[in-house]
């Protein structure tokens, strides 16, 4: 069976400092389902008691989880099957064994971070009093970010002047946006320099900003790209110098790196966080399986797991964000930062009659985008956008406004996008992902 070794921190019930237990499971889905059931049925405070009814519920869930485990500090063991039910529960030895199993299951639940205090901070939205901007927690972390953020890809240090970049960032900040995203590769580092200069010039409080950057492509040398420990640490130091900041709030792994062991990546990210170079770390364009692997490695070695995934999400790109990532959020608390809600400008409608000279598709470095727009699929997308324009007109908004609001629709950000309107959009797009439940009807 699969195996995870989890260190226990001191203060976890009666486990001593440095205790280790090994968790074995035959089915990961059954295990996670059991953990979620714990959260629903077991009061965290009751784990400190030895109530017969609580122990019975715990043992029942343990059987359903199909796991076996052993704690090195106590030598506690529990079988995978329902063997405890065959024993005489009235005997002292059986009762003692039940309490031992109960304490061990409680240790697992608490070590995995499955329980939160009943008065834990709400993860619901809040609205800025002066700007009306809505804020949410980033994943299940405590970091509050604006629902809308400003990115710097292609624009900062490329398409627009430094003055225009400052104007855009000022408008965003004054209207409640606190999330500003960049990357070491954007305009070969110029985007980070411009972003840092603007922050310094405007004298905005650093504590009021959420600055994120991404690492992978840092230079031409072999050691200047990838997610090795060397590049993560050196790359982030370089980003901080260009940004003129002591730390970023989130550092993203800009893509997976099959050449670097996952443990090395997670250890390096934990290192930069522990040394104050970043507050959190996340992934970008990683698969659900890769994110889950990073989380498992973090839990196995008592490291820091990723807090969010940065994924492409817009009217024409839906499967990952709507089908895969919600499950990760509920299982391990990984949130989503979506990028390109306008599909690199395609959804603005500017490419309806060709490629404008001032557009990003006209740039030599974006030949791939030009080819995509002029392809058969690109022409089909333009036809769908014409139909969507009629919906936007009925709602008294522009097509870009409709597209961005649609990305936020599940959180009730724009009341105008009712279930009926969302259904009309789905009919035009014809790409609504179907869950397993849909096929059962």
Short mmCIF file of C-alpha atoms in Angstrom, two decimals:
data_model
loop_
_atom_site.label_atom_id
_atom_site.label_comp_id
_atom_site.label_asym_id
_atom_site.label_seq_id
_atom_site.Cartn_x
_atom_site.Cartn_y
_atom_site.Cartn_z
CA UNK A 1 0.00 0.00 0.00
CA UNK A 2 0.92 3.67 -0.25
CA UNK A 3 2.77 5.05 2.73
CA UNK A 4 3.11 8.50 4.33
CA UNK A 5 5.34 9.27 7.34
CA UNK A 6 4.06 12.21 9.36
CA UNK A 7 5.96 14.01 12.15
CA UNK A 8 3.93 15.03 15.18
CA UNK A 9 4.47 18.36 16.89
CA UNK A 10 4.67 18.62 20.66
CA UNK A 11 1.35 19.45 22.24
CA UNK A 12 -0.67 17.08 20.06
CA UNK A 13 -2.70 15.35 22.75
CA UNK A 14 -0.32 13.05 24.66
CA UNK A 15 2.25 12.52 21.90
CA UNK A 16 5.78 13.47 22.83
CA UNK A 17 7.86 15.92 20.83
CA UNK A 18 9.44 14.32 17.78
CA UNK A 19 6.98 11.42 17.62
CA UNK A 20 6.49 9.90 14.17
CA UNK A 21 3.66 7.78 12.87
CA UNK A 22 3.49 5.90 9.60
CA UNK A 23 0.19 5.97 7.76
CA UNK A 24 -0.61 3.31 5.18
CA UNK A 25 -3.63 3.39 2.92
CA UNK A 26 -4.92 1.23 0.12
CA UNK A 27 -7.19 3.86 -1.40
CA UNK A 28 -6.33 7.57 -1.19
CA UNK A 29 -9.87 8.61 -2.10
CA UNK A 30 -11.32 6.55 0.76
CA UNK A 31 -8.82 8.10 3.17
CA UNK A 32 -9.65 11.69 2.18
CA UNK A 33 -13.35 10.94 2.29
CA UNK A 34 -12.85 9.71 5.84
CA UNK A 35 -10.97 12.87 6.83
CA UNK A 36 -13.80 15.01 5.46
CA UNK A 37 -16.30 12.91 7.43
CA UNK A 38 -14.25 13.58 10.57
CA UNK A 39 -14.71 17.31 10.03
CA UNK A 40 -18.46 16.89 9.65
CA UNK A 41 -19.16 14.45 12.48
CA UNK A 42 -16.51 14.91 15.16
CA UNK A 43 -16.23 18.00 17.36
CA UNK A 44 -12.49 18.84 17.58
CA UNK A 45 -12.80 19.49 21.29
CA UNK A 46 -14.16 15.98 21.87
CA UNK A 47 -10.84 14.52 20.73
CA UNK A 48 -9.44 15.37 24.16
CA UNK A 49 -12.05 13.23 25.89
CA UNK A 50 -12.51 9.48 25.99
CA UNK A 51 -16.25 9.41 25.46
CA UNK A 52 -17.54 5.96 24.47
CA UNK A 53 -19.83 7.43 21.81
CA UNK A 54 -17.02 9.53 20.33
CA UNK A 55 -14.67 6.53 20.28
CA UNK A 56 -17.33 4.47 18.55
CA UNK A 57 -17.74 7.11 15.83
CA UNK A 58 -13.98 7.40 15.38
CA UNK A 59 -13.51 3.63 15.03
CA UNK A 60 -16.40 3.48 12.58
CA UNK A 61 -14.77 6.16 10.42
CA UNK A 62 -11.39 4.47 10.74
CA UNK A 63 -12.78 1.31 9.22
CA UNK A 64 -14.29 3.25 6.32
CA UNK A 65 -10.96 5.00 5.67
CA UNK A 66 -9.23 1.65 5.04
CA UNK A 67 -5.98 2.70 6.68
CA UNK A 68 -3.43 1.21 9.03
CA UNK A 69 -0.91 3.18 11.03
CA UNK A 70 1.63 3.00 13.83
CA UNK A 71 3.02 5.72 16.11
CA UNK A 72 6.69 5.29 17.08
CA UNK A 73 6.19 7.22 20.32
CA UNK A 74 3.52 4.90 21.70
CA UNK A 75 3.66 1.79 19.54
CA UNK A 76 -0.02 2.26 18.79
CA UNK A 77 -1.43 0.19 15.96
CA UNK A 78 -4.81 -0.14 14.30
CA UNK A 79 -5.93 -2.68 11.73
CA UNK A 80 -7.36 -1.85 8.31
CA UNK A 81 -10.41 -3.98 8.71
CA UNK A 82 -13.31 -4.03 11.13
CA UNK A 83 -11.63 -6.57 13.44
CA UNK A 84 -12.20 -4.41 16.56
CA UNK A 85 -15.91 -5.09 16.23
CA UNK A 86 -15.30 -8.84 16.66
CA UNK A 87 -13.78 -8.37 20.12
CA UNK A 88 -15.58 -8.12 23.40
CA UNK A 89 -15.76 -4.36 23.92
CA UNK A 90 -16.35 -4.83 27.66
CA UNK A 91 -12.91 -6.28 28.40
CA UNK A 92 -10.27 -3.93 29.87
CA UNK A 93 -7.69 -4.84 27.22
CA UNK A 94 -10.14 -4.12 24.41
CA UNK A 95 -11.17 -0.80 25.96
CA UNK A 96 -7.51 0.17 26.35
CA UNK A 97 -6.79 -0.76 22.76
CA UNK A 98 -9.80 1.23 21.61
CA UNK A 99 -8.58 4.29 23.49
CA UNK A 100 -5.14 3.85 21.96
CA UNK A 101 -6.60 3.64 18.48
CA UNK A 102 -8.80 6.62 19.24
CA UNK A 103 -5.85 8.77 20.30
CA UNK A 104 -3.86 7.73 17.23
CA UNK A 105 -6.70 8.62 14.84
CA UNK A 106 -7.01 11.97 16.60
CA UNK A 107 -3.28 12.51 16.08
CA UNK A 108 -3.63 11.80 12.38
CA UNK A 109 -6.55 14.16 11.99
CA UNK A 110 -4.84 17.01 13.82
CA UNK A 111 -1.44 16.46 12.19
CA UNK A 112 -3.03 16.60 8.75
CA UNK A 113 -4.55 19.94 9.64
CA UNK A 114 -8.02 18.54 9.15
CA UNK A 115 -9.50 20.35 12.16
CA UNK A 116 -9.83 24.07 12.72
CA UNK A 117 -11.02 25.87 15.84
CA UNK A 118 -14.76 26.41 15.89
CA UNK A 119 -14.20 30.17 16.02
CA UNK A 120 -11.76 30.17 13.07
CA UNK A 121 -11.83 33.28 10.88
CA UNK A 122 -14.53 33.24 8.24
CA UNK A 123 -13.43 32.50 4.68
CA UNK A 124 -16.33 34.46 3.23
CA UNK A 125 -16.02 37.60 1.15
CA UNK A 126 -15.77 41.08 2.56
CA UNK A 127 -16.34 44.34 0.71
CA UNK A 128 -14.18 47.46 0.86
CA UNK A 129 -16.19 50.35 2.30
CA UNK A 130 -14.72 53.03 0.05
CA UNK A 131 -14.10 51.09 -3.16
CA UNK A 132 -16.68 48.30 -3.19
CA UNK A 133 -13.92 45.81 -4.03
CA UNK A 134 -14.53 42.32 -2.73
CA UNK A 135 -11.82 40.38 -0.87
CA UNK A 136 -11.39 36.66 -0.24
CA UNK A 137 -8.96 34.33 1.43
CA UNK A 138 -6.29 32.93 -0.85
CA UNK A 139 -7.14 29.24 -0.70
CA UNK A 140 -7.62 28.31 2.93
CA UNK A 141 -4.80 30.57 4.09
CA UNK A 142 -5.43 33.74 6.06
CA UNK A 143 -4.17 36.01 3.25
CA UNK A 144 -6.94 38.34 2.03
CA UNK A 145 -6.70 39.24 -1.65
CA UNK A 146 -8.88 41.35 -3.92
CA UNK A 147 -11.12 39.43 -6.31
CA UNK A 148 -9.45 41.28 -9.16
CA UNK A 149 -5.70 41.59 -9.59
CA UNK A 150 -3.42 43.35 -12.07
CA UNK A 151 -0.90 41.32 -14.05
CA UNK A 152 2.18 42.59 -15.88
CA UNK A 153 2.70 39.98 -18.62
CA UNK A 154 3.59 41.54 -22.02
CA UNK A 155 2.49 45.02 -20.93
CA UNK A 156 4.98 46.21 -18.28
CA UNK A 157 8.35 46.72 -19.92
CA UNK A 158 6.90 45.79 -23.30
CA UNK A 159 3.76 47.14 -24.91
CA UNK A 160 3.21 50.17 -22.68
CA UNK A 161 5.40 52.97 -21.34
CA UNK A 162 6.44 53.27 -17.71
CA UNK A 163 4.08 56.25 -17.34
CA UNK A 164 1.07 54.27 -18.58
CA UNK A 165 2.04 51.37 -16.30
CA UNK A 166 2.02 53.75 -13.33
CA UNK A 167 -1.38 55.13 -14.32
CA UNK A 168 -2.88 51.65 -14.62
CA UNK A 169 -1.47 50.50 -11.32
CA UNK A 170 -2.64 53.68 -9.56
CA UNK A 171 -6.19 53.26 -10.89
CA UNK A 172 -6.19 49.64 -9.74
CA UNK A 173 -4.82 50.40 -6.25
CA UNK A 174 -7.17 53.34 -5.66
CA UNK A 175 -10.13 51.13 -6.57
CA UNK A 176 -9.26 48.44 -4.05
CA UNK A 177 -7.00 46.08 -6.00
CA UNK A 178 -4.24 44.81 -3.71
CA UNK A 179 -2.96 41.87 -5.80
CA UNK A 180 -0.20 42.62 -8.34
CA UNK A 181 1.41 39.75 -10.21
CA UNK A 182 4.67 39.56 -12.14
CA UNK A 183 7.45 37.07 -12.98
CA UNK A 184 11.20 36.95 -13.44
CA UNK A 185 10.73 36.12 -17.12
CA UNK A 186 8.37 38.99 -17.97
CA UNK A 187 10.24 41.29 -20.35
CA UNK A 188 13.48 39.69 -19.12
CA UNK A 189 13.04 41.16 -15.64
CA UNK A 190 11.94 44.65 -16.73
CA UNK A 191 8.37 44.07 -15.51
CA UNK A 192 9.63 43.50 -11.97
CA UNK A 193 11.82 46.61 -12.14
CA UNK A 194 8.93 48.80 -13.29
CA UNK A 195 6.56 47.35 -10.69
CA UNK A 196 9.12 47.97 -7.95
CA UNK A 197 9.79 51.55 -9.11
CA UNK A 198 6.08 52.36 -9.05
CA UNK A 199 5.61 50.98 -5.53
CA UNK A 200 8.61 52.96 -4.32
CA UNK A 201 7.50 56.17 -6.04
CA UNK A 202 3.89 56.01 -4.80
CA UNK A 203 4.98 55.30 -1.20
CA UNK A 204 2.18 52.79 -0.74
CA UNK A 205 2.33 50.85 2.53
CA UNK A 206 3.95 47.51 1.83
CA UNK A 207 1.52 45.87 4.23
CA UNK A 208 -1.40 46.98 2.02
CA UNK A 209 -0.06 45.14 -1.04
CA UNK A 210 -0.02 41.50 -2.13
CA UNK A 211 2.92 41.14 -4.52
CA UNK A 212 3.47 37.85 -6.32
CA UNK A 213 6.19 36.71 -8.68
CA UNK A 214 6.98 33.50 -10.54
CA UNK A 215 10.16 31.48 -11.00
CA UNK A 216 11.34 29.10 -13.69
CA UNK A 217 12.91 30.97 -16.63
CA UNK A 218 15.55 33.25 -15.14
CA UNK A 219 18.29 33.29 -17.77
CA UNK A 220 20.07 31.42 -20.55
CA UNK A 221 22.43 29.34 -18.43
CA UNK A 222 21.44 25.83 -17.41
CA UNK A 223 21.48 26.82 -13.75
CA UNK A 224 19.31 29.89 -14.35
CA UNK A 225 16.12 28.03 -15.13
CA UNK A 226 14.05 25.28 -13.61
CA UNK A 227 13.01 24.63 -10.03
CA UNK A 228 16.26 23.43 -8.50
CA UNK A 229 17.01 24.61 -4.97
CA UNK A 230 19.78 26.75 -6.46
CA UNK A 231 17.52 28.58 -8.91
CA UNK A 232 14.58 28.99 -6.53
CA UNK A 233 16.78 30.70 -3.94
CA UNK A 234 18.97 32.68 -6.36
CA UNK A 235 16.04 33.49 -8.65
CA UNK A 236 13.93 34.87 -5.83
CA UNK A 237 16.86 36.94 -4.55
CA UNK A 238 17.18 38.43 -8.04
CA UNK A 239 13.44 39.18 -8.19
CA UNK A 240 13.54 40.91 -4.81
CA UNK A 241 16.44 43.09 -5.95
CA UNK A 242 14.56 44.14 -9.08
CA UNK A 243 11.36 44.76 -7.11
CA UNK A 244 13.30 46.62 -4.38
CA UNK A 245 11.40 44.63 -1.77
CA UNK A 246 12.43 42.60 1.26
CA UNK A 247 9.87 39.90 0.48
CA UNK A 248 7.05 38.90 -1.85
CA UNK A 249 3.74 37.62 -0.57
CA UNK A 250 3.54 34.61 -2.87
CA UNK A 251 6.25 33.01 -5.00
CA UNK A 252 4.97 30.70 -7.74
CA UNK A 253 6.66 27.77 -9.44
CA UNK A 254 5.88 28.95 -12.98
CA UNK A 255 5.56 25.43 -14.39
CA UNK A 256 6.36 21.86 -13.29
CA UNK A 257 9.97 20.69 -13.49
CA UNK A 258 10.37 16.98 -14.24
CA UNK A 259 14.15 17.30 -13.84
CA UNK A 260 13.94 18.25 -10.16
CA UNK A 261 12.67 15.93 -7.40
CA UNK A 262 9.48 17.15 -5.78
CA UNK A 263 11.06 16.99 -2.33
CA UNK A 264 13.81 19.40 -3.45
CA UNK A 265 11.23 21.86 -4.79
CA UNK A 266 9.11 21.78 -1.62
CA UNK A 267 12.19 22.05 0.63
CA UNK A 268 13.47 25.06 -1.35
CA UNK A 269 10.09 26.81 -1.17
CA UNK A 270 9.94 26.12 2.56
CA UNK A 271 13.47 27.57 2.88
CA UNK A 272 12.63 30.90 1.21
CA UNK A 273 9.52 31.21 3.38
CA UNK A 274 11.38 30.40 6.60
CA UNK A 275 14.04 32.98 5.68
CA UNK A 276 11.48 35.75 5.15
CA UNK A 277 11.83 36.01 1.38
CA UNK A 278 8.19 35.04 0.76
CA UNK A 279 5.07 34.59 2.86
CA UNK A 280 3.55 31.73 0.86
CA UNK A 281 4.26 29.68 -2.23
CA UNK A 282 2.07 28.40 -5.02
CA UNK A 283 2.10 26.57 -8.31
CA UNK A 284 1.30 27.66 -11.85
CA UNK A 285 0.17 25.38 -14.67
CA UNK A 286 0.66 22.29 -12.51
CA UNK A 287 -1.63 19.29 -12.84
CA UNK A 288 -3.84 18.23 -9.94
CA UNK A 289 -1.66 15.15 -9.50
CA UNK A 290 1.52 17.26 -9.23
CA UNK A 291 -0.09 19.60 -6.71
CA UNK A 292 -1.24 16.62 -4.66
CA UNK A 293 2.28 15.19 -4.75
CA UNK A 294 3.73 18.47 -3.47
CA UNK A 295 1.17 18.52 -0.67
CA UNK A 296 1.92 14.92 0.31
CA UNK A 297 5.68 15.59 0.34
CA UNK A 298 5.13 18.67 2.50
CA UNK A 299 3.07 16.70 5.02
CA UNK A 300 5.46 13.77 5.00
CA UNK A 301 8.53 15.87 5.86
CA UNK A 302 6.82 18.61 7.91
CA UNK A 303 7.37 21.21 5.18
CA UNK A 304 5.12 24.00 3.85
CA UNK A 305 2.61 22.99 1.13
CA UNK A 306 1.49 25.24 -1.76
CA UNK A 307 -1.40 27.54 -0.97
CA UNK A 308 -2.78 28.09 -4.48
CA UNK A 309 -2.54 27.20 -8.16
CA UNK A 310 -2.37 29.87 -10.86
CA UNK A 311 -4.34 28.54 -13.81
CA UNK A 312 -5.63 29.85 -17.12
CA UNK A 313 -9.36 30.45 -16.94
CA UNK A 314 -11.73 32.17 -19.36
CA UNK A 315 -14.78 31.50 -21.50
CA UNK A 316 -12.87 29.13 -23.77
CA UNK A 317 -10.73 27.39 -21.11
CA UNK A 318 -12.79 25.83 -18.33
CA UNK A 319 -12.09 22.19 -17.48
CA UNK A 320 -9.24 22.51 -15.00
CA UNK A 321 -10.64 25.35 -12.88
CA UNK A 322 -14.22 24.07 -12.87
CA UNK A 323 -13.59 20.33 -12.57
CA UNK A 324 -10.20 19.57 -10.99
CA UNK A 325 -9.27 22.45 -8.70
CA UNK A 326 -12.47 22.66 -6.61
CA UNK A 327 -11.81 19.11 -5.41
CA UNK A 328 -8.26 20.08 -4.41
CA UNK A 329 -9.59 23.09 -2.52
CA UNK A 330 -11.96 20.97 -0.46
CA UNK A 331 -9.40 18.22 0.13
CA UNK A 332 -6.21 20.14 0.86
CA UNK A 333 -7.14 23.85 0.81
CA UNK A 334 -5.41 24.85 -2.44
CA UNK A 335 -7.01 27.99 -3.91
CA UNK A 336 -7.05 29.36 -7.45
CA UNK A 337 -5.54 32.51 -8.95
CA UNK A 338 -6.82 32.59 -12.52
CA UNK A 339 -4.91 34.31 -15.30
CA UNK A 340 -5.88 35.62 -18.73
CA UNK A 341 -9.65 36.06 -18.17
CA UNK A 342 -9.76 37.78 -21.58
CA UNK A 343 -7.83 34.97 -23.32
CA UNK A 344 -4.84 37.17 -24.21
CA UNK A 345 -7.22 39.84 -25.49
CA UNK A 346 -9.20 37.57 -27.82
CA UNK A 347 -12.40 38.07 -25.81
CA UNK A 348 -12.20 41.87 -26.12
CA UNK A 349 -13.37 41.49 -29.73
CA UNK A 350 -10.40 43.43 -31.11
CA UNK A 351 -9.46 40.55 -33.42
CA UNK A 352 -12.84 40.33 -35.14
CA UNK A 353 -11.53 41.86 -38.36
CA UNK A 354 -7.90 40.76 -38.24
CA UNK A 355 -4.78 41.57 -36.21
CA UNK A 356 -4.50 45.26 -35.18
CA UNK A 357 -0.96 46.70 -35.33
CA UNK A 358 -0.97 47.69 -31.66
CA UNK A 359 -2.20 44.35 -30.32
CA UNK A 360 -0.06 41.73 -28.58
CA UNK A 361 -0.83 39.26 -31.39
CA UNK A 362 1.11 41.56 -33.72
CA UNK A 363 4.33 41.14 -31.72
CA UNK A 364 6.98 38.82 -33.21
CA UNK A 365 7.32 36.98 -29.89
CA UNK A 366 3.58 36.16 -29.98
CA UNK A 367 3.43 34.42 -33.33
CA UNK A 368 1.69 31.50 -31.57
CA UNK A 369 -1.18 33.82 -30.60
CA UNK A 370 -1.51 35.15 -34.13
CA UNK A 371 -1.73 31.62 -35.52
CA UNK A 372 -4.31 30.69 -32.90
CA UNK A 373 -6.54 33.64 -33.77
CA UNK A 374 -6.37 32.98 -37.52
CA UNK A 375 -7.02 29.23 -37.19
CA UNK A 376 -10.39 27.55 -37.75
CA UNK A 377 -10.93 27.34 -33.98
CA UNK A 378 -10.09 31.02 -33.70
CA UNK A 379 -12.73 31.95 -36.26
CA UNK A 380 -15.29 29.83 -34.42
CA UNK A 381 -14.46 31.67 -31.21
CA UNK A 382 -15.01 35.03 -32.91
CA UNK A 383 -18.45 33.85 -34.06
CA UNK A 384 -19.34 32.90 -30.49
CA UNK A 385 -18.13 36.26 -29.24
CA UNK A 386 -20.58 38.01 -31.58
CA UNK A 387 -23.42 36.09 -29.94
CA UNK A 388 -22.09 36.89 -26.47
CA UNK A 389 -22.02 40.58 -27.38
CA UNK A 390 -25.84 40.55 -27.52
CA UNK A 391 -25.99 39.23 -23.93
CA UNK A 392 -23.55 41.93 -22.82
CA UNK A 393 -25.73 44.61 -24.42
CA UNK A 394 -28.80 43.30 -22.60
CA UNK A 395 -26.88 43.56 -19.32
CA UNK A 396 -25.64 47.07 -20.20
CA UNK A 397 -21.99 46.10 -20.04
CA UNK A 398 -19.12 45.51 -22.45
CA UNK A 399 -17.97 42.10 -23.63
CA UNK A 400 -14.75 42.27 -21.55
CA UNK A 401 -16.76 43.21 -18.46
CA UNK A 402 -19.09 40.27 -19.07
CA UNK A 403 -16.13 37.90 -19.49
CA UNK A 404 -14.42 38.96 -16.26
CA UNK A 405 -17.68 38.91 -14.30
CA UNK A 406 -18.37 35.42 -15.69
CA UNK A 407 -15.06 34.23 -14.24
CA UNK A 408 -16.25 35.42 -10.83
CA UNK A 409 -19.84 34.28 -11.24
CA UNK A 410 -19.71 31.34 -8.82
CA UNK A 411 -19.00 33.71 -5.95
CA UNK A 412 -21.96 36.01 -6.65
CA UNK A 413 -19.79 38.98 -7.55
CA UNK A 414 -22.13 40.22 -10.28
CA UNK A 415 -25.82 39.71 -9.44
CA UNK A 416 -26.76 40.31 -13.09
CA UNK A 417 -25.27 36.96 -14.09
CA UNK A 418 -28.21 34.91 -12.95
CA UNK A 419 -28.58 31.18 -13.49
CA UNK A 420 -30.60 31.95 -16.64
CA UNK A 421 -27.91 34.23 -18.06
CA UNK A 422 -25.17 31.71 -17.22
CA UNK A 423 -27.21 29.02 -18.98
CA UNK A 424 -27.51 31.19 -22.10
CA UNK A 425 -23.74 31.70 -22.11
CA UNK A 426 -23.15 27.96 -21.76
CA UNK A 427 -25.41 27.28 -24.74
CA UNK A 428 -23.41 29.67 -26.90
CA UNK A 429 -20.03 28.36 -25.78
CA UNK A 430 -20.98 24.70 -25.89
CA UNK A 431 -18.02 23.76 -23.67
CA UNK A 432 -19.50 23.36 -20.20
CA UNK A 433 -17.55 20.64 -18.37
CA UNK A 434 -19.64 17.70 -17.18
CA UNK A 435 -19.06 16.08 -13.82
CA UNK A 436 -19.59 12.39 -13.13
CA UNK A 437 -22.93 13.28 -11.56
CA UNK A 438 -24.15 14.72 -14.88
CA UNK A 439 -23.67 11.35 -16.56
CA UNK A 440 -25.72 9.56 -13.91
CA UNK A 441 -28.92 11.47 -14.70
#
